[in-house]
Short mmCIF file of C-alpha atoms in Angstrom, two decimals:
data_model
loop_
_atom_site.label_atom_id
_atom_site.label_comp_id
_atom_site.label_asym_id
_atom_site.label_seq_id
_atom_site.Cartn_x
_atom_site.Cartn_y
_atom_site.Cartn_z
CA LYS S 1 -23.62 10.64 16.15
CA ALA S 2 -21.41 12.21 13.97
CA GLY S 3 -18.39 10.55 12.86
CA VAL S 4 -14.83 11.63 12.21
CA THR S 5 -14.74 14.47 9.84
CA GLN S 6 -11.83 15.45 7.81
CA THR S 7 -11.16 18.54 5.95
CA PRO S 8 -10.35 18.96 3.03
CA ARG S 9 -11.39 15.94 1.16
CA TYR S 10 -8.94 16.61 -1.98
CA LEU S 11 -5.77 18.77 -1.96
CA ILE S 12 -3.53 19.53 -4.67
CA LYS S 13 -0.22 21.42 -3.78
CA THR S 14 3.12 22.33 -5.42
CA ARG S 15 6.45 21.14 -4.53
CA GLY S 16 7.79 22.76 -1.62
CA GLN S 17 4.67 24.52 -0.62
CA GLN S 18 3.43 23.67 3.14
CA VAL S 19 -0.16 22.22 3.79
CA THR S 20 -2.78 21.90 6.85
CA LEU S 21 -5.12 19.06 7.41
CA SER S 22 -8.11 19.33 9.74
CA CYS S 23 -9.41 16.51 11.79
CA SER S 24 -12.49 16.85 14.01
CA PRO S 25 -12.87 13.20 15.95
CA ILE S 26 -15.84 11.74 17.41
CA SER S 27 -17.49 13.88 20.18
CA GLY S 28 -16.18 12.64 23.73
CA HIS S 29 -13.00 11.00 21.96
CA ARG S 30 -9.85 12.35 22.96
CA SER S 31 -7.34 10.22 21.10
CA VAL S 32 -6.52 11.31 17.61
CA SER S 33 -3.95 9.42 15.63
CA TRP S 34 -2.68 10.24 11.92
CA TYR S 35 -1.93 7.87 9.12
CA GLN S 36 -0.63 8.35 5.83
CA GLN S 37 -1.54 5.66 3.13
CA THR S 38 0.17 4.95 0.03
CA PRO S 39 -0.47 1.96 -2.56
CA GLY S 40 3.22 0.32 -1.72
CA GLN S 41 3.44 1.25 1.86
CA GLY S 42 -0.02 0.50 3.52
CA LEU S 43 -0.93 2.50 6.50
CA GLN S 44 1.93 4.61 8.30
CA PHE S 45 1.40 5.50 11.75
CA LEU S 46 2.87 9.66 11.68
CA PHE S 47 1.75 10.64 15.27
CA GLU S 48 -1.09 10.23 18.14
CA TYR S 49 -2.64 13.21 20.04
CA PHE S 50 -4.32 12.61 23.29
CA SER S 51 -5.42 15.39 25.43
CA GLU S 52 -3.50 17.94 23.68
CA THR S 53 -0.17 15.96 24.15
CA GLN S 54 1.75 13.78 21.38
CA ARG S 55 1.93 10.49 22.86
CA ASN S 56 3.46 8.66 20.10
CA LYS S 57 5.20 9.45 16.83
CA GLY S 58 6.04 7.17 13.83
CA ASN S 59 9.47 7.36 11.64
CA PHE S 60 8.56 10.35 9.50
CA PRO S 61 11.02 13.40 8.91
CA GLY S 62 10.19 16.75 10.92
CA ARG S 63 8.15 18.22 8.04
CA PHE S 64 5.34 16.47 9.31
CA SER S 65 4.09 17.90 12.57
CA GLY S 66 0.53 17.79 14.49
CA ARG S 67 -1.16 19.52 17.31
CA GLN S 68 -4.16 18.91 19.19
CA PHE S 69 -6.48 21.64 20.57
CA SER S 70 -8.69 21.34 23.73
CA ASN S 71 -11.81 20.55 21.94
CA SER S 72 -9.62 17.39 20.58
CA ARG S 73 -9.56 18.66 17.19
CA SER S 74 -6.19 18.08 15.71
CA GLU S 75 -4.45 19.31 12.65
CA MET S 76 -1.47 17.69 10.56
CA ASN S 77 0.75 20.31 8.75
CA VAL S 78 3.78 19.33 6.34
CA SER S 79 6.29 21.70 5.27
CA THR S 80 8.50 21.68 2.43
CA LEU S 81 6.10 19.27 0.32
CA GLU S 82 7.77 16.40 -1.85
CA LEU S 83 6.39 14.31 -4.50
CA GLY S 84 6.63 11.48 -2.43
CA ASP S 85 4.20 13.30 0.01
CA SER S 86 0.97 12.33 -2.12
CA ALA S 87 -0.90 10.20 -0.42
CA LEU S 88 -4.15 9.66 1.40
CA TYR S 89 -4.10 11.10 4.78
CA LEU S 90 -6.06 9.36 7.40
CA CYS S 91 -7.19 10.58 11.01
CA ALA S 92 -8.65 8.36 13.63
CA SER S 93 -10.29 8.77 16.71
CA SER S 94 -10.44 6.55 20.07
CA SER S 95 -12.03 6.97 23.42
CA VAL S 96 -8.41 5.97 25.01
CA THR S 97 -5.02 6.40 23.53
CA GLY S 98 -3.47 3.41 21.58
CA GLY S 99 -6.47 2.48 19.96
CA ALA S 100 -7.42 -0.48 22.74
CA ILE S 101 -10.55 -1.63 23.82
CA SER S 102 -12.76 0.31 21.15
CA GLY S 103 -10.13 0.44 18.25
CA TYR S 104 -10.01 3.49 16.19
CA THR S 105 -12.69 5.14 14.02
CA PHE S 106 -11.76 6.53 10.82
CA GLY S 107 -12.31 9.87 8.86
CA SER S 108 -12.63 9.65 5.28
CA GLY S 109 -9.51 11.18 4.66
CA THR S 110 -7.53 13.87 2.63
CA ARG S 111 -6.16 13.04 -0.51
CA LEU S 112 -3.29 15.26 -1.15
CA THR S 113 -1.68 15.40 -4.35
CA VAL S 114 1.83 17.15 -4.62
CA VAL S 115 2.81 18.20 -8.32
CA GLU J 1 9.12 -5.68 17.67
CA ASP J 2 5.40 -5.67 17.44
CA GLN J 3 4.44 -6.89 13.65
CA VAL J 4 1.17 -7.74 11.72
CA THR J 5 1.51 -9.72 8.51
CA GLN J 6 -1.54 -10.30 6.40
CA SER J 7 -1.77 -13.08 3.50
CA PRO J 8 -2.40 -13.32 0.53
CA GLU J 9 -1.81 -9.70 -0.81
CA ALA J 10 -4.43 -10.24 -3.37
CA LEU J 11 -7.26 -12.73 -3.57
CA ARG J 12 -9.66 -13.23 -6.67
CA LEU J 13 -12.73 -15.46 -6.08
CA GLN J 14 -15.69 -16.49 -7.89
CA GLU J 15 -18.89 -15.44 -6.54
CA GLY J 16 -20.13 -18.11 -3.75
CA GLU J 17 -16.43 -19.31 -3.78
CA SER J 18 -15.61 -19.28 0.06
CA SER J 19 -12.08 -18.76 1.30
CA SER J 20 -10.02 -17.44 4.27
CA LEU J 21 -7.74 -14.57 4.83
CA ASN J 22 -4.70 -14.48 7.42
CA CYS J 23 -3.54 -12.05 9.99
CA SER J 24 -0.43 -13.24 12.12
CA TYR J 25 1.09 -11.25 14.80
CA THR J 26 3.60 -10.75 17.11
CA VAL J 27 2.68 -8.26 20.13
CA SER J 28 3.57 -8.67 23.75
CA GLY J 29 0.26 -8.82 25.78
CA LEU J 30 -2.51 -8.74 23.20
CA ARG J 31 -4.86 -6.32 23.89
CA GLY J 32 -7.59 -6.80 21.00
CA LEU J 33 -7.27 -7.99 17.28
CA PHE J 34 -8.97 -5.60 15.01
CA TRP J 35 -10.82 -6.02 11.35
CA TYR J 36 -11.51 -3.48 9.17
CA ARG J 37 -13.06 -3.10 5.61
CA GLN J 38 -11.49 -0.39 3.20
CA ASP J 39 -13.20 0.72 -0.12
CA PRO J 40 -10.84 2.57 -2.38
CA GLY J 41 -10.36 6.56 -1.45
CA LYS J 42 -12.34 5.70 1.96
CA GLY J 43 -11.17 5.25 5.34
CA PRO J 44 -11.23 1.79 7.07
CA GLU J 45 -14.48 0.58 8.62
CA PHE J 46 -14.22 -1.32 11.59
CA LEU J 47 -15.58 -4.84 11.25
CA PHE J 48 -14.91 -7.02 14.29
CA THR J 49 -12.72 -6.92 17.70
CA LEU J 50 -11.28 -10.39 19.04
CA TYR J 51 -9.58 -10.62 22.46
CA SER J 52 -9.08 -13.97 23.20
CA ALA J 53 -7.81 -17.21 21.57
CA GLY J 54 -10.98 -19.33 20.45
CA GLU J 55 -13.05 -16.08 20.03
CA GLU J 56 -15.45 -16.16 16.82
CA LYS J 57 -17.17 -13.43 15.62
CA GLU J 58 -19.73 -13.24 12.68
CA LYS J 59 -21.38 -10.36 10.62
CA GLU J 60 -23.36 -11.35 7.59
CA ARG J 61 -20.75 -13.91 5.19
CA LEU J 62 -17.96 -12.81 7.40
CA LYS J 63 -16.61 -14.74 10.13
CA ALA J 64 -13.32 -13.83 12.18
CA THR J 65 -11.77 -15.93 14.25
CA LEU J 66 -8.35 -15.90 16.69
CA THR J 67 -5.86 -17.96 17.74
CA LYS J 68 -2.52 -17.54 20.16
CA LYS J 69 -0.78 -16.54 16.98
CA GLU J 70 -3.09 -15.74 14.22
CA SER J 71 -6.21 -14.28 13.01
CA PHE J 72 -8.42 -15.69 9.95
CA LEU J 73 -11.57 -13.51 8.28
CA HIS J 74 -13.85 -16.41 6.55
CA ILE J 75 -15.34 -15.39 3.78
CA THR J 76 -18.47 -17.69 2.82
CA ALA J 77 -20.64 -17.32 -0.57
CA PRO J 78 -19.06 -14.11 -0.98
CA LYS J 79 -20.89 -11.47 -3.61
CA PRO J 80 -19.13 -9.14 -5.58
CA GLU J 81 -19.96 -5.97 -2.98
CA ASP J 82 -17.85 -8.06 -0.78
CA SER J 83 -14.93 -6.38 -3.00
CA ALA J 84 -12.49 -4.09 -0.73
CA THR J 85 -9.27 -4.31 1.22
CA TYR J 86 -9.20 -6.33 4.53
CA LEU J 87 -7.01 -4.95 7.20
CA CYS J 88 -6.09 -6.47 10.35
CA ALA J 89 -4.56 -4.51 13.09
CA VAL J 90 -3.34 -4.58 17.01
CA PRO J 91 -2.68 -2.13 19.75
CA GLY J 92 0.49 -1.83 21.23
CA ASN J 93 2.98 1.03 21.83
CA GLN J 94 0.65 2.56 18.35
CA PHE J 95 -1.84 0.64 16.41
CA TYR J 96 -0.15 -1.51 14.02
CA PHE J 97 -1.68 -2.26 10.94
CA GLY J 98 -0.84 -5.05 8.26
CA THR J 99 -0.81 -4.29 4.38
CA GLY J 100 -4.21 -5.72 3.70
CA THR J 101 -5.73 -8.29 1.74
CA SER J 102 -7.29 -6.91 -1.74
CA LEU J 103 -10.51 -8.95 -2.30
CA THR J 104 -11.72 -9.18 -5.78
CA VAL J 105 -15.19 -11.17 -5.98
CA ILE J 106 -15.98 -11.93 -9.75
CA PRO J 107 -19.66 -12.26 -10.49
#
């Protein structure tokens, strides 16, 4: 079965711009979580959506937002980009919220570079 | 506060030199401990899930074990292709990841 699909794979944006990243979970998975990964900070939790509702949110500024559609696909938006937003953004899907029981399956990520 | 700590941060091994990676956790009501492997520029790839103290899982040269406070990932006779970052995670209010151990296996 198809895995978690993230688009685009690479993105270069200018400071002050905004960006939207997309994630299609494994078929049947209703939970989608987003993580930011940087060399110094590791995997930092952004938010989780389950059945179109945000279930949990990490400690990121309001410039980071997301949503989930009725088909479980999710988008993440970052407004007013800063240089420090350069990172690998990972999406993960699970059949249940919180990743319990089966854990998460990750996509390959979107590499965002802000210049 | 739920927390996951991994050690060492980095590990260099000669091919064939066995070793262990550590993951210690503090979380109330453990609902599983997960190990992932991550190659550069890619998403983490699932390796194992352990649910109760004393449980062990094996896959090729890797064996994961779990106690009440920590988990070990034992690597037996590693090969260069085992070079990667190994992450552990526990589910809580969110999925808590450790910062990982970067393993390099030298031919």
